[in-house]
Short mmCIF file of C-alpha atoms in Angstrom, two decimals:
data_model
loop_
_atom_site.label_atom_id
_atom_site.label_comp_id
_atom_site.label_asym_id
_atom_site.label_seq_id
_atom_site.Cartn_x
_atom_site.Cartn_y
_atom_site.Cartn_z
CA MET A 1 0.00 0.00 0.00
CA GLN A 2 1.43 3.40 -1.01
CA ARG A 3 1.61 6.20 1.55
CA THR A 4 -0.25 9.41 0.79
CA GLN A 5 1.64 12.68 0.42
CA ASN A 6 0.22 13.94 3.74
CA GLU A 7 1.48 10.81 5.58
CA VAL A 8 4.99 11.31 4.15
CA ILE A 9 4.96 14.96 5.23
CA LEU A 10 3.94 13.91 8.78
CA ILE A 11 6.62 11.21 9.06
CA THR A 12 9.48 13.41 7.79
CA PRO A 13 9.27 16.04 10.58
CA ARG A 14 9.05 13.32 13.22
CA PHE A 15 12.14 11.64 11.79
CA SER A 16 13.94 15.00 11.67
CA LYS A 17 13.05 15.67 15.32
CA THR A 18 14.41 12.25 16.30
CA LEU A 19 17.68 12.98 14.50
CA LYS A 20 17.86 16.39 16.14
CA LYS A 21 17.36 14.88 19.61
CA ALA A 22 20.01 12.23 18.88
CA LYS A 23 22.45 14.95 17.78
CA ILE A 24 21.80 16.94 20.97
CA GLU A 25 22.49 13.87 23.13
CA PHE A 26 25.61 13.01 21.13
CA ASP A 27 26.87 16.60 21.55
CA LYS A 28 26.31 16.33 25.33
CA ILE A 29 28.34 13.10 25.48
CA HIS A 30 31.10 14.57 23.32
CA HIS A 31 31.23 17.73 25.45
CA PHE A 32 31.45 15.62 28.61
CA LEU A 33 34.23 13.38 27.28
CA VAL A 34 36.29 16.37 26.15
CA ARG A 35 35.59 19.19 28.62
CA ASP A 36 33.36 18.39 31.58
CA PRO A 37 35.45 16.36 34.09
CA LEU A 38 36.26 18.22 37.29
CA VAL A 39 39.80 16.83 37.55
CA LYS A 40 41.69 17.40 34.32
CA GLU A 41 44.96 15.81 35.33
CA THR A 42 46.28 12.31 35.78
CA LEU A 43 47.82 10.34 38.61
CA PHE A 44 51.40 10.90 37.47
CA THR A 45 51.23 14.42 36.11
CA SER A 46 49.23 17.63 36.40
CA SER A 47 49.70 18.34 32.68
CA SER A 48 46.28 18.96 31.11
CA LYS A 49 47.74 18.19 27.68
CA PHE A 50 48.89 14.73 28.78
CA TYR A 51 45.47 14.20 30.39
CA SER A 52 43.67 15.03 27.12
CA VAL A 53 45.93 12.73 25.08
CA LEU A 54 45.58 9.81 27.50
CA ARG A 55 41.82 10.28 27.72
CA ALA A 56 41.56 10.20 23.91
CA VAL A 57 43.77 7.08 23.77
CA ASN A 58 41.61 5.36 26.38
CA LEU A 59 38.45 6.22 24.48
CA PHE A 60 39.96 4.82 21.28
CA PHE A 61 41.20 1.54 22.78
CA SER A 62 37.99 1.01 24.74
CA PHE A 63 36.46 -0.14 21.45
CA VAL A 64 38.67 -3.26 21.67
CA VAL A 65 36.00 -4.90 23.85
CA PHE A 66 33.60 -4.77 20.89
CA ILE A 67 35.77 -7.17 18.85
CA PRO A 68 34.31 -10.36 20.40
CA ILE A 69 30.79 -8.86 20.43
CA ILE A 70 30.87 -8.27 16.68
CA GLY A 71 32.77 -11.48 15.94
CA SER A 72 30.39 -13.65 17.97
CA PHE A 73 27.53 -13.00 15.54
CA ARG A 74 29.12 -15.51 13.15
CA ASP A 75 29.05 -18.44 15.58
CA PHE A 76 26.49 -17.17 18.05
CA ASN A 77 26.81 -18.41 21.62
CA LEU A 78 24.32 -16.75 23.98
CA PRO A 79 26.18 -17.07 27.32
CA HIS A 80 29.47 -15.92 25.76
CA PHE A 81 27.73 -13.07 23.97
CA LEU A 82 26.19 -11.92 27.26
CA GLY A 83 29.65 -12.13 28.85
CA TYR A 84 31.11 -9.93 26.11
CA LEU A 85 28.33 -7.38 26.59
CA LEU A 86 28.94 -7.36 30.35
CA SER A 87 32.65 -6.78 29.76
CA ALA A 88 31.95 -3.86 27.43
CA PHE A 89 29.59 -2.42 30.03
CA GLY A 90 32.36 -2.72 32.63
CA VAL A 91 34.70 -0.59 30.51
CA TYR A 92 32.14 2.13 29.82
CA LEU A 93 30.89 2.07 33.39
CA THR A 94 33.90 4.23 34.32
CA TRP A 95 32.60 7.01 32.07
CA VAL A 96 29.03 6.48 33.29
CA PHE A 97 30.30 6.84 36.86
CA GLU A 98 31.93 10.17 35.99
CA TRP A 99 28.82 11.34 34.12
CA VAL A 100 26.47 10.56 37.03
CA THR A 101 28.59 11.56 40.04
CA LYS A 102 30.66 14.35 38.41
CA SER A 103 33.63 12.70 40.11
CA THR A 104 36.70 11.38 38.29
CA ILE A 105 38.33 8.08 37.46
CA LEU A 106 42.04 8.75 37.00
CA GLU A 107 43.00 8.05 33.40
CA GLU A 108 45.85 5.64 34.21
CA ILE A 109 43.35 3.58 36.19
CA ARG A 110 40.98 3.65 33.23
CA THR A 111 43.85 2.31 31.11
CA VAL A 112 44.32 -0.55 33.59
CA THR A 113 40.53 -1.15 33.46
CA ILE A 114 40.57 -1.49 29.67
CA ILE A 115 43.58 -3.83 29.81
CA GLN A 116 42.14 -6.01 32.58
CA ILE A 117 38.73 -6.42 30.95
CA SER A 118 40.30 -7.03 27.53
CA LEU A 119 42.49 -9.75 29.03
CA HIS A 120 39.29 -11.42 30.22
CA SER A 121 36.87 -10.95 27.32
CA VAL A 122 39.13 -10.67 24.26
CA PHE A 123 42.02 -12.95 25.20
CA GLY A 124 40.50 -15.16 27.89
CA MET A 125 37.12 -15.88 26.28
CA TRP A 126 37.44 -14.94 22.59
CA TYR A 127 40.96 -16.34 22.04
CA HIS A 128 40.41 -19.17 24.59
CA PHE A 129 43.39 -18.38 26.82
CA TYR A 130 41.37 -19.79 29.71
CA ASP A 131 41.38 -23.17 27.94
CA TYR A 132 44.96 -23.06 26.64
CA PHE A 133 46.64 -21.90 29.87
CA LYS A 134 45.25 -23.35 33.10
CA ILE A 135 47.02 -20.73 35.24
CA TYR A 136 45.55 -17.86 33.20
CA ASP A 137 42.37 -17.65 35.32
CA PHE A 138 44.37 -17.48 38.57
CA ILE A 139 46.64 -14.76 37.16
CA LEU A 140 43.64 -12.69 36.09
CA HIS A 141 42.14 -12.95 39.57
CA ILE A 142 45.38 -11.54 40.98
CA THR A 143 45.52 -8.72 38.42
CA GLY A 144 41.79 -8.22 38.93
CA GLY A 145 42.36 -7.65 42.65
CA ILE A 146 45.11 -5.15 41.84
CA TRP A 147 42.90 -3.38 39.31
CA LEU A 148 39.93 -3.08 41.69
CA SER A 149 42.22 -1.76 44.42
CA PHE A 150 43.55 0.88 42.03
CA LEU A 151 39.98 1.77 41.07
CA ILE A 152 38.51 1.95 44.56
CA TYR A 153 41.42 3.19 46.69
CA PRO A 154 41.49 6.80 45.41
CA LEU A 155 37.70 7.08 45.78
CA VAL A 156 37.82 5.82 49.37
CA MET A 157 40.84 7.97 50.28
CA GLY A 158 39.40 11.07 48.62
CA SER A 159 36.12 10.63 50.48
CA GLU A 160 37.94 10.07 53.78
CA LEU A 161 40.08 13.20 53.30
CA ILE A 162 36.92 15.25 52.75
CA TRP A 163 34.92 13.88 55.65
CA ALA A 164 37.81 13.59 58.14
CA LYS A 165 39.44 16.87 57.00
CA MET A 166 42.89 15.51 57.91
CA LYS A 167 44.92 12.32 58.11
CA MET A 168 44.09 10.94 61.52
CA PRO A 169 46.11 8.19 63.28
CA PHE A 170 45.62 4.80 61.60
CA PHE A 171 44.52 6.65 58.43
CA PHE A 172 46.22 4.11 56.15
CA LEU A 173 44.76 1.19 58.13
CA LYS A 174 41.23 2.59 57.75
CA ILE A 175 41.63 3.10 53.98
CA PHE A 176 43.17 -0.37 53.71
CA VAL A 177 40.30 -2.08 55.53
CA VAL A 178 37.56 -0.26 53.58
CA THR A 179 39.20 -0.79 50.19
CA PHE A 180 40.07 -4.41 50.93
CA SER A 181 36.51 -5.12 52.12
CA ILE A 182 34.96 -3.64 48.96
CA VAL A 183 37.34 -5.50 46.64
CA MET A 184 36.75 -8.84 48.33
CA THR A 185 32.98 -8.26 48.39
CA LEU A 186 33.04 -7.62 44.64
CA GLY A 187 35.02 -10.85 44.31
CA VAL A 188 32.27 -12.72 46.17
CA PHE A 189 29.62 -11.30 43.84
CA TRP A 190 31.74 -12.33 40.84
CA GLU A 191 31.88 -15.92 42.10
CA ILE A 192 28.12 -15.91 42.74
CA GLY A 193 27.65 -14.68 39.18
CA GLU A 194 29.82 -17.51 37.84
CA PHE A 195 27.86 -20.02 39.91
CA ILE A 196 24.50 -18.74 38.61
CA SER A 197 25.84 -18.67 35.04
CA ASP A 198 26.93 -22.31 35.34
CA LEU A 199 23.49 -23.32 36.63
CA ILE A 200 21.68 -21.55 33.79
CA PHE A 201 23.94 -22.39 30.85
CA ARG A 202 25.62 -25.65 31.88
CA ASP A 203 23.81 -27.63 29.15
CA TYR A 204 24.20 -24.95 26.49
CA PRO A 205 26.32 -26.26 23.56
CA GLY A 206 29.85 -24.84 23.64
CA TYR A 207 29.48 -23.26 27.07
CA ARG A 208 32.66 -23.29 29.17
CA MET A 209 31.96 -23.93 32.85
CA ALA A 210 33.21 -20.91 34.79
CA GLN A 211 33.75 -22.79 38.07
CA GLU A 212 34.19 -26.29 36.68
CA GLU A 213 32.01 -27.54 39.57
CA SER A 214 35.04 -27.31 41.81
CA LEU A 215 35.44 -25.85 45.31
CA PHE A 216 39.17 -25.77 44.53
CA ASP A 217 38.52 -23.41 41.58
CA THR A 218 36.37 -21.09 43.70
CA MET A 219 38.86 -20.98 46.57
CA THR A 220 41.86 -20.33 44.31
CA ASP A 221 39.86 -17.46 42.78
CA PHE A 222 39.36 -15.99 46.25
CA ILE A 223 43.05 -16.45 47.06
CA GLY A 224 43.98 -14.70 43.80
CA ASN A 225 41.66 -11.81 44.66
CA LEU A 226 43.15 -11.64 48.15
CA ILE A 227 46.75 -11.49 46.90
CA GLY A 228 45.87 -8.95 44.21
CA SER A 229 43.89 -6.64 46.49
CA ILE A 230 46.62 -6.49 49.15
CA ALA A 231 49.32 -5.97 46.52
CA GLY A 232 47.26 -3.29 44.75
CA ILE A 233 46.60 -1.33 47.95
CA PHE A 234 50.28 -1.28 48.95
CA ILE A 235 51.39 -0.39 45.41
CA PHE A 236 48.95 2.52 45.23
CA TRP A 237 49.76 3.77 48.73
CA ASN A 238 53.51 3.74 48.10
CA THR A 239 52.98 5.40 44.71
CA LEU A 240 51.10 8.23 46.41
CA LYS A 241 53.88 8.64 48.99
CA ARG A 242 56.50 8.98 46.25
CA LEU A 243 54.39 11.40 44.22
CA ASN A 244 53.61 13.50 47.31
CA LYS A 245 57.28 14.52 47.47
CA SER A 246 56.87 16.65 44.35
CA ARG A 247 53.10 17.13 44.12
CA ASP A 248 50.10 17.60 46.44
CA MET A 249 48.33 14.29 45.83
CA ASP A 250 45.97 14.82 48.77
CA SER A 251 44.55 17.87 46.99
CA LEU A 252 43.92 15.81 43.85
CA LEU A 253 42.11 13.08 45.77
CA GLU A 254 40.18 15.64 47.83
CA ARG A 255 38.69 17.07 44.64
CA ILE A 256 37.55 13.58 43.67
CA GLY A 257 36.13 13.04 47.17
CA SER A 258 34.44 16.44 47.10
CA ALA A 259 32.53 15.56 43.93
CA LEU A 260 31.40 12.27 45.50
CA ARG A 261 30.28 14.10 48.63
CA ASP A 262 28.26 16.59 46.58
CA TYR A 263 26.66 13.75 44.66
CA VAL A 264 25.68 11.90 47.88
CA ASN A 265 24.37 15.11 49.48
CA SER A 266 22.19 15.79 46.42
CA PHE A 267 19.78 13.03 47.45
#
């Protein structure tokens, strides 16, 4: 059935309005990625130029996680496809966090995020490193603990500096306990997710059991997370101490904590 001229005229403005709205939203995202962040410096330097370059590099390489998503359409495997989508969401969650809270994820930590998730989704799942190298899963749980410590530690320390106003006695111990607790809790949720995934997809053709129905596998994952989280906390703490000799790192983290405080107080 052919559309009348009046119907075509009605549809065209609606389509144009949709495109206009899409352009407005895209412009907002572009403006945010380029200009909006409160902290426009990185962990290792206060150079805004270096920050802009590293942010652009991170944005470019974040598309790596789409390789298995696109490639999986050829030999579609639902549980793996969902895993690839979850991994991509994990990468872009760092930008979503900044967008929502107006706080900042330091760009070097975003780089580590992209690498860690790519090691899991692209190399571990897509290129089957989990199957080829039995120790690969344990290594990624260690690096995963380090990565989460890097991600969470500055947020916890920045918040503590804002609310406590100064470094009280046992300051490092308090940050250590809070960061460690969050990292290990996230590790528990990851294992629960693997357990549920195995229950749902265990009979799906081509599905690789995440826990291999083994208490040994689950416990070694926890041990890997434990080693990684402790190592990550001490690495980050000692890095801050070295950088504090030539730069006020507390001020940098306080600005991150201040944005988080404002976001929490907005509710």
